[in-house]
Coordinates of C-alpha atoms and ligand atoms in Angstrom, one line a residue:
Chain A
M10 CA 7.2 10.3 -17.9
N11 CA 4.5 11.2 -20.1
S12 CA 2.8 14.2 -20.9
P13 CA 0.0 15.2 -19.1
S14 CA -2.7 14.5 -21.5
S15 CA -1.3 11.1 -22.7
L16 CA -3.2 9.0 -20.4
G17 CA -3.2 5.4 -21.9
T18 CA -6.5 4.8 -21.3
S19 CA -8.7 2.0 -23.2
S20 CA -12.2 1.5 -23.7
P21 CA -14.6 1.0 -21.0
G22 CA -15.5 -2.5 -21.8
T23 CA -11.8 -3.6 -22.0
G24 CA -11.4 -1.8 -18.8
W25 CA -13.7 -4.0 -16.7
L26 CA -11.9 -7.0 -18.6
R27 CA -8.6 -5.8 -17.3
L28 CA -10.4 -5.1 -14.0
G29 CA -11.6 -8.5 -13.7
H30 CA -8.3 -10.1 -14.4
Q31 CA -6.2 -8.0 -12.3
S32 CA -8.3 -8.8 -9.7
L33 CA -7.5 -12.3 -10.1
L34 CA -4.3 -12.1 -10.6
F35 CA -4.2 -9.9 -7.2
S36 CA -6.5 -12.8 -5.6
I37 CA -4.0 -15.7 -6.6
A38 CA -1.3 -13.4 -5.6
E39 CA -2.6 -12.7 -1.9
M40 CA -3.5 -16.6 -1.7
R41 CA 0.1 -17.6 -2.5
T42 CA 1.2 -15.8 0.4
V43 CA -1.0 -17.7 2.7
H44 CA -0.7 -21.1 0.9
T45 CA 1.7 -23.2 -1.2
W46 CA -0.4 -25.9 -2.9
R47 CA 0.9 -28.2 -0.7
T48 CA -0.2 -26.1 2.6
W49 CA -3.5 -25.4 1.3
L50 CA -4.2 -29.4 0.1
F51 CA -2.6 -31.2 3.1
G52 CA -3.1 -28.3 5.8
W53 CA -6.4 -26.5 4.8
V54 CA -8.4 -28.8 2.9
A55 CA -7.3 -31.8 5.1
R56 CA -8.4 -29.9 8.1
L57 CA -11.7 -29.1 6.5
L58 CA -12.4 -32.5 5.7
T59 CA -11.5 -33.9 9.0
Q60 CA -14.0 -31.6 10.1
V61 CA -16.8 -33.0 8.0
T62 CA -16.1 -36.3 8.9
F63 CA -16.0 -35.6 12.3
F64 CA -19.6 -34.2 12.0
A65 CA -20.5 -37.3 9.9
L66 CA -19.2 -40.0 12.3
I67 CA -21.5 -38.1 15.4
G68 CA -24.2 -38.6 12.9
K69 CA -23.3 -42.5 12.7
F70 CA -23.0 -42.8 16.4
V71 CA -26.2 -40.9 17.2
A72 CA -28.4 -42.7 14.3
N73 CA -27.2 -44.9 11.5
D74 CA -25.6 -44.9 8.1
A75 CA -28.3 -43.0 6.4
T76 CA -27.7 -40.2 8.6
M77 CA -24.4 -40.2 8.5
Q78 CA -24.8 -39.5 4.6
F79 CA -27.2 -36.9 5.4
V80 CA -24.6 -35.4 7.7
L81 CA -22.0 -35.9 5.7
V82 CA -23.5 -34.4 2.4
G83 CA -24.7 -31.2 4.1
N84 CA -21.3 -30.8 5.5
I85 CA -19.4 -31.0 2.2
V86 CA -21.5 -28.6 0.6
A87 CA -21.1 -26.3 3.8
L88 CA -17.5 -26.0 3.0
S89 CA -18.0 -24.1 -0.1
C90 CA -20.4 -22.0 1.6
L91 CA -17.9 -21.4 4.8
E92 CA -15.2 -20.7 2.6
S93 CA -16.4 -18.2 0.1
M94 CA -17.7 -16.4 3.2
I95 CA -14.3 -15.4 4.0
V96 CA -14.9 -12.7 1.6
V97 CA -16.4 -10.9 4.8
L98 CA -12.9 -10.8 6.1
T99 CA -10.9 -9.8 3.1
M100 CA -13.4 -6.7 2.4
A101 CA -13.2 -5.7 6.2
G102 CA -9.7 -5.8 5.9
E103 CA -9.7 -3.1 3.1
R104 CA -11.0 -0.5 5.6
R105 CA -8.2 -1.7 8.2
L106 CA -5.7 -1.1 5.1
G107 CA -6.8 2.4 4.3
T108 CA -7.5 1.5 0.6
L109 CA -11.4 2.2 0.7
P110 CA -11.0 6.3 0.3
L111 CA -8.5 5.6 -2.6
L112 CA -11.0 2.8 -4.3
A113 CA -13.5 5.2 -3.8
I114 CA -12.3 7.7 -6.0
A115 CA -10.9 5.7 -8.8
P116 CA -12.5 6.6 -11.7
T117 CA -13.7 2.8 -12.4
S118 CA -16.5 1.5 -10.0
H119 CA -15.2 0.1 -6.8
V120 CA -18.1 -2.1 -6.2
P121 CA -16.8 -4.8 -8.8
V122 CA -13.2 -4.7 -6.9
Y123 CA -15.0 -4.8 -3.5
L124 CA -17.0 -7.7 -4.6
G125 CA -14.0 -9.6 -6.3
R126 CA -11.9 -9.5 -3.4
G127 CA -12.7 -12.7 -2.0
L128 CA -12.9 -14.9 -5.6
H129 CA -10.0 -17.0 -4.3
W130 CA -11.7 -18.1 -1.4
L131 CA -14.8 -18.9 -3.4
A132 CA -12.2 -21.1 -5.7
S133 CA -10.7 -22.4 -2.9
G134 CA -14.3 -23.2 -1.3
I135 CA -15.5 -25.2 -4.4
A136 CA -12.3 -27.1 -4.9
S137 CA -12.3 -28.1 -1.2
S138 CA -16.2 -29.3 -1.6
V139 CA -15.5 -31.1 -4.9
I140 CA -12.6 -32.6 -3.2
G141 CA -14.7 -33.9 -0.1
W142 CA -17.3 -35.0 -2.5
L143 CA -14.9 -37.2 -4.3
V144 CA -13.0 -38.7 -1.4
L145 CA -15.2 -38.8 1.9
P146 CA -17.9 -40.9 1.0
P147 CA -16.0 -43.7 -0.2
L148 CA -13.7 -43.2 2.7
L149 CA -16.1 -43.5 5.0
G150 CA -18.1 -46.5 3.6
V151 CA -21.4 -44.4 2.6
P152 CA -20.4 -44.1 -1.1
L153 CA -22.9 -41.7 -3.2
P154 CA -24.9 -42.9 -6.4
W155 CA -22.9 -42.4 -9.3
P156 CA -23.8 -40.8 -12.0
E157 CA -26.6 -39.0 -10.1
A158 CA -23.6 -37.5 -7.7
L159 CA -22.0 -35.9 -10.8
P160 CA -24.4 -32.9 -11.7
A161 CA -24.3 -32.2 -7.8
V162 CA -20.8 -31.0 -8.5
A163 CA -22.1 -28.0 -10.6
M164 CA -24.9 -27.6 -7.9
I165 CA -22.4 -27.1 -5.4
L166 CA -20.7 -24.1 -7.7
L167 CA -24.1 -22.4 -7.5
V168 CA -24.4 -22.7 -3.7
A169 CA -20.6 -21.4 -3.5
V170 CA -21.4 -18.5 -5.6
S171 CA -24.7 -17.8 -3.7
C172 CA -23.1 -18.1 -0.3
Y173 CA -20.4 -15.6 -1.7
C174 CA -23.4 -13.0 -2.8
Y175 CA -24.5 -13.3 1.0
G176 CA -20.9 -13.1 2.4
C177 CA -20.4 -9.7 0.3
F178 CA -23.8 -8.4 1.9
L179 CA -22.5 -9.4 5.2
A180 CA -19.1 -7.8 4.4
G181 CA -20.6 -4.6 3.5
L182 CA -22.7 -4.5 6.4
A183 CA -19.3 -5.4 8.5
V184 CA -17.5 -2.4 6.6
R185 CA -20.5 0.2 7.3
Y186 CA -21.4 -0.6 10.9
R187 CA -17.8 -1.1 12.4
S188 CA -19.4 -1.9 15.8
L189 CA -21.2 -4.5 13.9
Q190 CA -17.9 -5.9 12.4
V191 CA -17.2 -8.9 15.0
I192 CA -20.7 -10.2 15.2
V193 CA -21.2 -10.1 11.2
L194 CA -17.7 -12.1 11.1
N195 CA -18.4 -14.6 13.6
L196 CA -22.0 -15.3 13.5
G197 CA -22.7 -14.8 9.5
Y198 CA -22.7 -18.4 8.7
L199 CA -23.8 -19.6 11.9
P200 CA -27.4 -19.6 10.7
I201 CA -26.6 -21.4 7.5
M202 CA -24.9 -24.1 9.3
A203 CA -27.6 -24.3 12.3
F204 CA -30.7 -24.0 10.2
C205 CA -30.6 -24.4 6.7
G206 CA -30.5 -28.4 6.3
V207 CA -26.9 -29.4 6.7
N208 CA -27.3 -31.2 9.7
V209 CA -30.8 -31.5 10.0
P210 CA -33.6 -31.2 7.8
I211 CA -35.5 -27.9 7.5
S212 CA -38.5 -29.5 8.4
F213 CA -37.3 -30.1 11.6
W214 CA -37.5 -26.5 12.7
P215 CA -40.9 -24.8 13.5
A216 CA -43.3 -24.2 10.8
W217 CA -43.1 -20.1 11.0
L218 CA -39.3 -20.1 10.6
Q219 CA -39.1 -22.6 7.4
P220 CA -40.2 -19.8 4.8
V221 CA -37.6 -17.7 6.3
L222 CA -34.6 -20.1 5.9
H223 CA -35.4 -20.4 2.3
L224 CA -34.1 -16.9 2.0
F225 CA -31.0 -18.0 3.0
P226 CA -28.2 -19.4 0.6
L227 CA -27.3 -22.9 0.3
T228 CA -31.0 -24.0 1.8
N229 CA -32.7 -24.4 -2.0
G230 CA -29.6 -25.6 -3.4
L231 CA -28.9 -28.3 -0.8
Q232 CA -32.2 -29.6 -1.3
A233 CA -31.7 -29.9 -4.9
I234 CA -28.5 -31.5 -4.0
R235 CA -30.3 -34.2 -2.0
A236 CA -33.0 -34.6 -4.3
V237 CA -30.8 -35.6 -7.1
L238 CA -28.9 -37.9 -5.1
A239 CA -32.3 -39.5 -4.0
G240 CA -33.1 -40.0 -8.0
G241 CA -35.2 -36.9 -8.3
T242 CA -36.8 -35.8 -11.4
W243 CA -35.6 -32.7 -13.3
S244 CA -38.8 -31.2 -13.0
E245 CA -38.3 -31.7 -9.0
V246 CA -34.9 -30.3 -9.0
W247 CA -34.7 -27.2 -11.3
P248 CA -37.6 -25.1 -9.0
K249 CA -35.0 -25.6 -6.2
L250 CA -31.8 -24.7 -8.3
A251 CA -33.7 -21.4 -9.4
L252 CA -34.5 -20.5 -6.2
E253 CA -30.6 -21.0 -4.7
A254 CA -29.7 -18.6 -8.0
L255 CA -32.6 -16.2 -7.3
V256 CA -31.7 -16.0 -3.5
G257 CA -28.0 -15.3 -4.6
I258 CA -28.8 -12.5 -7.2
G259 CA -30.9 -10.8 -4.3
W260 CA -28.1 -10.7 -1.9
F261 CA -25.8 -9.6 -4.6
A262 CA -27.9 -6.7 -5.2
L263 CA -28.3 -5.8 -1.5
A264 CA -24.3 -5.9 -1.2
T265 CA -24.1 -3.8 -4.1
V266 CA -26.5 -1.1 -2.7
S267 CA -24.4 -1.7 0.5
I268 CA -21.4 -0.9 -0.5
N269 CA -22.3 2.1 -2.6
R270 CA -24.3 3.3 0.6
V271 CA -20.8 3.3 2.3
V272 CA -19.0 5.2 0.0
T273 CA -22.0 7.7 -0.5
K274 CA -22.3 8.4 3.2
G275 CA -18.5 8.3 3.7
R276 CA -18.4 11.3 1.5
A277 CA -21.2 13.1 3.3
D278 CA -20.0 12.7 6.9
G279 CA -16.4 12.1 6.8
S280 CA -16.2 8.5 7.8
L281 CA -14.2 7.5 4.7
E282 CA -11.3 7.2 6.6
F283 CA -8.0 5.8 6.1
G284 CA -8.1 3.4 8.9
S285 CA -10.6 2.4 11.4
Chain B
M16 CA -5.0 30.1 -18.8
P17 CA -7.8 29.3 -16.5
A18 CA -7.1 28.4 -13.0
V19 CA -6.5 24.6 -12.5
V20 CA -8.0 24.7 -8.7
E21 CA -10.9 27.4 -7.9
I22 CA -12.4 27.5 -4.7
R23 CA -14.7 29.7 -3.3
E24 CA -15.9 29.9 0.4
L25 CA -15.5 26.4 0.9
V26 CA -16.7 25.3 4.3
R27 CA -16.6 21.8 5.9
T28 CA -18.1 20.6 9.1
Y29 CA -18.2 17.7 11.1
R30 CA -20.5 16.5 13.3
T31 CA -18.7 15.1 16.7
R32 CA -20.1 12.0 18.6
R33 CA -21.9 14.3 21.1
K34 CA -24.2 15.8 18.5
A35 CA -24.3 19.1 20.2
E36 CA -21.3 20.7 19.1
E37 CA -20.0 21.0 15.4
T38 CA -16.3 21.0 14.4
V39 CA -15.4 23.7 12.1
A40 CA -12.6 22.0 10.1
L41 CA -12.7 24.6 7.0
G42 CA -14.6 28.1 7.8
G43 CA -15.0 29.4 4.3
V44 CA -11.8 29.6 2.2
T45 CA -11.3 31.0 -1.0
L46 CA -8.5 30.0 -3.3
T47 CA -7.1 29.9 -6.6
V48 CA -4.2 27.6 -8.0
D49 CA -2.6 28.2 -11.7
D50 CA -1.3 25.8 -13.9
S51 CA 2.0 24.4 -13.3
E52 CA 2.1 25.8 -10.0
V53 CA 3.8 24.3 -6.9
L54 CA 1.6 25.1 -4.0
G55 CA 2.5 24.8 -0.4
L56 CA -0.4 24.6 2.1
L57 CA 0.7 25.1 5.7
G58 CA -0.9 25.4 8.6
P59 CA -0.7 23.8 12.6
N60 CA -2.3 20.3 13.4
G61 CA -5.8 20.4 13.1
A62 CA -6.1 23.6 10.6
G63 CA -8.1 22.1 8.1
K64 CA -5.2 21.2 5.8
T65 CA -6.3 17.3 4.9
T66 CA -9.8 18.0 5.0
L67 CA -9.1 20.4 2.0
V68 CA -7.2 17.7 0.2
K69 CA -10.0 15.3 0.8
I70 CA -12.4 17.8 -0.5
L71 CA -10.5 18.6 -3.8
S72 CA -9.6 15.0 -4.2
T73 CA -13.3 14.0 -4.1
V74 CA -13.0 12.1 -1.0
L75 CA -15.1 14.2 0.9
L76 CA -18.1 16.5 0.2
P77 CA -17.8 20.2 1.2
T78 CA -20.7 21.4 3.5
S79 CA -20.8 24.6 1.5
G80 CA -19.3 26.9 -1.0
T81 CA -17.9 25.6 -4.5
A82 CA -14.7 24.2 -5.4
R83 CA -13.8 23.8 -9.4
V84 CA -11.0 21.4 -10.4
L85 CA -10.2 22.3 -14.3
G86 CA -13.4 24.1 -14.6
K87 CA -15.4 21.0 -13.1
D88 CA -17.4 20.9 -10.2
L89 CA -16.2 18.6 -7.5
V90 CA -20.0 18.1 -6.4
S91 CA -21.5 17.6 -9.9
A92 CA -19.1 16.2 -11.7
P93 CA -16.8 14.2 -9.7
Q94 CA -15.6 11.4 -12.2
T95 CA -14.0 14.2 -14.6
V96 CA -12.2 15.7 -11.6
R97 CA -10.9 11.9 -10.2
E98 CA -9.5 11.2 -13.9
N99 CA -7.2 14.2 -13.8
V100 CA -6.1 14.4 -10.0
G101 CA -3.6 12.0 -8.3
V102 CA -3.6 12.2 -4.4
V103 CA -1.0 10.8 -1.7
F104 CA -1.9 10.7 1.7
G105 CA 0.6 10.5 4.4
G106 CA 1.2 7.7 6.2
E107 CA 1.6 4.1 5.3
R108 CA -2.1 3.1 5.1
G109 CA -3.3 2.6 1.4
L110 CA -1.5 -0.4 0.1
Y111 CA -2.0 -3.9 -0.1
P112 CA 0.9 -5.4 2.2
R113 CA 0.9 -8.9 0.9
I114 CA 1.6 -8.3 -2.7
S115 CA 4.5 -6.7 -4.3
A116 CA 5.3 -3.0 -5.2
R117 CA 4.7 -4.2 -8.7
Q118 CA 1.6 -5.6 -8.3
N119 CA 0.1 -2.8 -6.1
L120 CA 0.8 -0.4 -9.2
A121 CA -0.5 -2.8 -11.6
F122 CA -3.7 -3.1 -9.6
W123 CA -4.3 0.7 -9.4
A124 CA -3.3 1.1 -13.2
A125 CA -6.6 -1.4 -13.5
L126 CA -8.5 0.8 -11.9
Y127 CA -7.5 3.7 -13.6
R128 CA -8.3 2.1 -16.9
L129 CA -4.8 2.1 -18.3
D130 CA -4.4 -0.6 -20.9
R131 CA -2.0 -3.5 -20.4
R132 CA 1.2 -2.4 -21.9
T133 CA 0.6 1.1 -20.8
A134 CA 0.4 -0.3 -17.2
Q135 CA 3.4 -2.3 -17.2
N136 CA 5.4 0.3 -18.9
R137 CA 4.1 2.9 -16.5
C138 CA 4.6 0.4 -13.6
S139 CA 8.1 0.0 -14.7
E140 CA 9.3 3.6 -15.3
L141 CA 7.6 4.8 -12.1
L142 CA 9.1 1.8 -9.6
E143 CA 12.6 3.1 -11.6
R144 CA 12.1 6.5 -11.1
M145 CA 11.0 6.1 -7.2
G146 CA 14.1 4.0 -6.7
L147 CA 12.2 1.2 -5.8
A148 CA 12.8 -1.3 -8.9
D149 CA 15.4 -3.3 -6.8
R150 CA 12.6 -4.3 -4.6
A151 CA 9.7 -4.1 -7.1
D152 CA 8.6 -7.6 -6.8
E153 CA 8.8 -7.9 -3.1
P154 CA 5.9 -7.6 -0.7
V155 CA 5.1 -4.2 0.2
E156 CA 5.0 -5.6 4.1
T157 CA 9.0 -5.9 4.1
F158 CA 9.4 -2.2 2.9
S159 CA 10.5 0.6 5.2
R160 CA 8.3 3.4 5.8
G161 CA 10.2 5.6 3.2
M162 CA 10.1 3.2 0.6
K163 CA 6.0 2.9 1.1
Q164 CA 5.9 6.4 1.3
R165 CA 7.6 6.6 -2.5
L166 CA 5.3 3.6 -3.6
H167 CA 2.2 5.7 -2.6
L168 CA 3.6 8.6 -4.9
A169 CA 4.2 6.3 -7.5
R170 CA 0.5 5.0 -7.0
G171 CA -0.6 8.6 -7.0
L172 CA 0.9 9.1 -10.5
I173 CA 0.2 6.1 -12.1
H174 CA -2.6 7.6 -14.5
G175 CA -0.3 10.6 -14.9
P176 CA -2.7 13.2 -13.3
R177 CA -2.7 16.9 -14.2
I178 CA -3.1 17.5 -10.8
L179 CA -1.3 16.3 -7.7
F180 CA -2.4 16.5 -4.0
L181 CA 0.4 15.6 -1.7
D182 CA -0.5 15.2 1.9
E183 CA 2.9 15.2 4.0
P184 CA 4.2 13.2 1.4
T185 CA 7.7 13.4 2.9
T186 CA 6.9 11.9 6.3
G187 CA 9.3 9.6 6.9
M188 CA 11.5 9.8 3.9
D189 CA 15.2 9.9 4.6
P190 CA 17.4 13.1 3.6
V191 CA 18.3 11.5 0.6
A192 CA 15.0 10.4 -0.4
A193 CA 13.6 13.7 0.6
R194 CA 16.2 15.5 -1.6
D195 CA 15.0 13.0 -4.5
F196 CA 11.6 14.1 -3.8
R197 CA 12.1 17.5 -4.3
A198 CA 13.6 16.9 -7.6
L199 CA 10.7 14.9 -8.5
V200 CA 8.3 17.9 -7.6
R201 CA 10.4 20.1 -9.9
E202 CA 10.2 17.6 -12.8
L203 CA 6.6 17.4 -12.7
R204 CA 6.2 20.7 -12.5
Q205 CA 8.4 21.1 -15.6
E206 CA 6.0 18.6 -17.1
G207 CA 3.2 21.0 -16.8
R208 CA 1.7 19.4 -13.9
T209 CA 0.3 21.2 -10.8
V210 CA 1.2 19.9 -7.4
F211 CA -0.7 21.0 -4.2
L212 CA 1.6 20.1 -1.1
T213 CA 0.6 19.9 2.5
T214 CA 3.8 19.7 4.5
H215 CA 5.2 20.9 8.0
D216 CA 8.5 21.1 6.9
M217 CA 9.1 25.0 6.4
A218 CA 12.4 24.4 4.5
E219 CA 10.7 22.2 2.0
A220 CA 7.9 24.3 1.4
E221 CA 10.5 27.3 0.8
A222 CA 12.6 25.3 -1.6
L223 CA 9.9 23.7 -3.5
C224 CA 6.5 25.9 -3.9
D225 CA 5.9 28.6 -6.0
R226 CA 3.5 29.8 -3.7
V227 CA 2.4 29.2 0.3
T228 CA -1.0 29.0 1.5
L229 CA -1.1 29.4 5.4
I230 CA -4.3 28.3 7.2
D231 CA -5.2 28.0 10.5
H232 CA -8.4 27.1 12.1
G233 CA -10.1 26.6 9.0
R234 CA -9.1 29.9 7.3
L235 CA -6.7 31.5 4.9
V236 CA -4.3 33.4 6.7
L237 CA -1.5 34.1 4.1
D238 CA -1.6 33.2 0.5
E239 CA 1.3 34.7 -1.4
P240 CA 4.2 33.9 -3.7
T241 CA 7.0 32.3 -1.8
R242 CA 9.6 34.9 -3.0
H243 CA 7.6 38.0 -1.4
I244 CA 7.1 36.0 1.8
G245 CA 9.4 38.1 3.8
R246 CA 7.0 41.1 3.8
Y247 CA 5.0 39.8 6.4
L248 CA 7.3 40.6 8.8
D249 CA 7.7 44.2 10.0
A250 CA 11.1 43.4 10.8
R251 CA 12.8 42.0 7.6
E252 CA 16.4 42.1 8.5
C253 CA 18.0 39.5 10.9
V254 CA 21.4 38.9 12.5
D255 CA 22.0 35.4 13.7
F256 CA 24.9 35.1 16.3
T257 CA 25.8 33.0 19.4
C258 CA 26.8 34.8 22.9
D259 CA 27.6 32.8 26.1
D260 CA 28.0 35.9 28.1
P261 CA 24.4 36.2 29.5
A262 CA 25.1 40.2 30.9
V263 CA 25.5 40.7 26.6
L264 CA 22.8 38.8 25.7
A265 CA 20.5 40.6 28.3
Q266 CA 21.5 44.2 26.7
V267 CA 20.2 43.1 23.2
P268 CA 16.5 43.4 23.1
E269 CA 17.3 46.8 24.8
L270 CA 18.9 48.3 21.9
A271 CA 16.9 51.0 20.1
F272 CA 17.2 49.4 16.9
V273 CA 16.6 45.9 17.6
E274 CA 13.1 44.8 17.3
S275 CA 12.9 41.9 19.0
V276 CA 15.6 38.8 19.6
E277 CA 14.4 34.9 19.4
P278 CA 16.3 32.0 20.5
R279 CA 17.5 30.1 17.1
D280 CA 19.0 27.0 16.5
G281 CA 21.4 26.7 19.7
G282 CA 21.9 30.6 19.3
H283 CA 20.0 33.7 18.7
R284 CA 18.2 35.6 15.9
A285 CA 18.1 39.5 16.2
L286 CA 14.9 40.9 14.0
L287 CA 16.0 44.7 12.6
R288 CA 14.1 46.9 10.5
E289 CA 16.7 48.7 8.4
P290 CA 19.6 47.6 6.5
A291 CA 21.5 49.9 8.1
D292 CA 20.8 48.4 11.5
V293 CA 22.6 45.2 10.7
A294 CA 25.9 46.8 10.2
R295 CA 25.5 49.0 13.9
L296 CA 24.2 45.6 15.5
L297 CA 27.5 43.7 13.9
V298 CA 29.4 46.3 15.1
W299 CA 28.1 46.5 18.8
L300 CA 28.3 42.6 18.8
I301 CA 32.0 42.7 17.8
E302 CA 33.0 45.0 20.2
R303 CA 31.7 43.3 23.5
G304 CA 33.6 39.8 21.7
V305 CA 30.5 37.9 19.9
L306 CA 32.5 37.2 17.0
S307 CA 30.2 34.4 15.8
A308 CA 27.6 37.2 14.1
R309 CA 26.5 37.1 10.7
R310 CA 23.6 38.6 8.7
S311 CA 20.9 36.4 7.4
E312 CA 17.4 36.3 5.6
P313 CA 13.9 35.8 7.3
T314 CA 12.6 32.6 6.3
L315 CA 9.2 31.2 5.8
E316 CA 9.9 29.4 9.2
D317 CA 10.1 33.0 10.6
V318 CA 7.0 34.3 9.2
Y319 CA 5.1 30.8 10.0
L320 CA 6.1 31.5 13.7
R321 CA 5.0 35.0 13.7
L322 CA 1.7 34.4 12.3
I323 CA 1.0 31.1 14.2
G324 CA 3.9 30.7 16.9
T325 CA 2.3 32.1 19.9
R326 CA -0.5 29.6 20.0
A327 CA 1.0 26.4 18.3
M328 CA 0.8 24.1 20.8
S329 CA -3.0 25.2 21.5
V330 CA -5.0 23.1 19.2
Ligands
LIG401 N1 -13.6 12.4 10.2 C1 -13.8 13.5 11.0 N2 -14.5 13.5 11.9 C2 -14.3 14.6 12.8 N3 -13.7 15.8 12.9 C3 -12.6 15.4 12.2 C4 -12.6 14.4 11.2 N4 -11.7 14.6 10.4 C5 -11.1 15.9 10.7 N5 -11.6 16.3 12.0 C6 -11.1 17.7 12.8 O1 -11.3 18.7 11.7 C7 -10.1 19.5 12.1 C8 -9.3 19.4 10.9 O2 -8.4 18.6 10.8 P1 -7.5 18.2 9.5 O3 -7.2 16.6 9.5 O4 -7.9 18.7 8.3 O5 -6.4 19.0 10.1 P2 -4.7 18.9 9.5 O6 -4.6 20.6 8.7 O7 -4.7 18.1 8.5 O8 -3.8 18.7 10.5 P3 -2.8 17.7 10.5 O9 -1.1 18.7 10.4 O10 -2.4 17.2 12.2 O11 -2.3 16.6 9.6 C9 -9.7 19.2 13.2 O12 -10.1 19.8 14.5 C10 -10.4 17.8 13.0 O13 -10.0 17.1 14.8
LIG402 MG1 -3.5 16.2 7.7

């Protein structure tokens, strides 16, 4: 054991890098307790893709091939959203594990730790979406136009990240108001699936609702992806992407505030407990 | 040497669900902890021990009063305090069950800004020291309660804190582990660390602590070096005996030189005022055929029971 004064601390900069690295290792380790790459690919991803196919086929039967492709694209992109929002579960789990107060009193900010707790699901979500993007359209006989479909892959990444930020915000809510937990966990991503242009264009909804839908993640990014596939110009696409990024940043900022608030409030009223 | 922990008139209240009433967990505690000291914090359930540990480790804010750790105020400079204190709360919570013990420690090492090599060495060293080296790479969910508790200790020590707060750290440890724990606390003290230990185990407190502090209903009842603890009893001499004859037993408390008689570990303990009374009682017992009688020392438990005992079950 070293003497009390010989604390081996590094500079703050490398500290954050180390923390990021450690969080990543942590995530991978945790992921590996849930999945091997085989169960991930043939169990998890295959299940998600089947679900996407199911929605796409409904599209085909109730309408036509064009509708099928619309639904297919929407659902493939939504996969990355669905998975990255599992961060709600991993973060809420932190309270159940009783690690919250310990994180709160560590000298490094707990915020990046929290926000990093679901990164493995973000990665998994992006991977599922990209696999779906490459495999499903040709398989279902509605191939995407290439090379237009290539930049869309990068846009899926953006959508996944902004959905993750939104997920972090919801997780912050779930941690803060325990009574809301069940609602947040189950209903958080429902509005996105229902209203944000996955299965029906948002123009289908009442006019007053449409501006609100642009505040949700995925809406703008998905529109950008659809525009690219339709051969839209860059000047048509980039504002949508910028909006998607902005929405993500906004939710992220709210998530940070919300999580900080959990800790400050917890220190004051004793709700920073070791269990729920 | 300045005091390591200085607490002045510390008050903490909790607002209960029904807003009308407030629970007073700490009702004005003043206490000083010196450098390289092992302080035992004792008290019945609900006395406010965990609340005090939470405040000192910056998990909880005090309602009023001040507390300084290494001269830094807990409320205005929590960051400095955090770098210098380690905290271990009792129970199994606070670990990541799915990853290994080593990964758990490595994670906290990063949070405490240890560089990679220091972190690796520190993790191995602590796992070894806690007797967890053989299981270090297995998921924590497969650990027994005592092993988890030992991992908690390792976590609390990861950054080599000057002050360690331990809230019932031996819960769930087997006797060997508890003995090793005592040896560990002594080592930590040798290294110049201050240990603040909450426990319900009187023997443990007596064996480990330089000083014991007893709180009850959020108030300090006693704060005394462990070796002077007997002072708190009027009758400082004891005789332990086992007697099967109810007639004889009934007579003991009636004797003029006997203060009181209490059941103790299958037998009885008589409390006496003067050393000379010990001989008188021993002779008296032997004459009545009670041969299993011997002189003994009042323990911390006697003091505790005397000060708290009458209403221990009425929280
Ligand atoms: N978060 C909280 N909200 C409301 N009341 C609380 C809270 N935490 C503790 N209390 C109350 O404060 C008092 C002191 O509790 P504390 O946990 O400090 O006791 P303790 O001495 O650690 O007891 P034990 O020996 O059982 O661990 C109790 O009356 C308890 O009910
Ligand atoms: Mg307690």
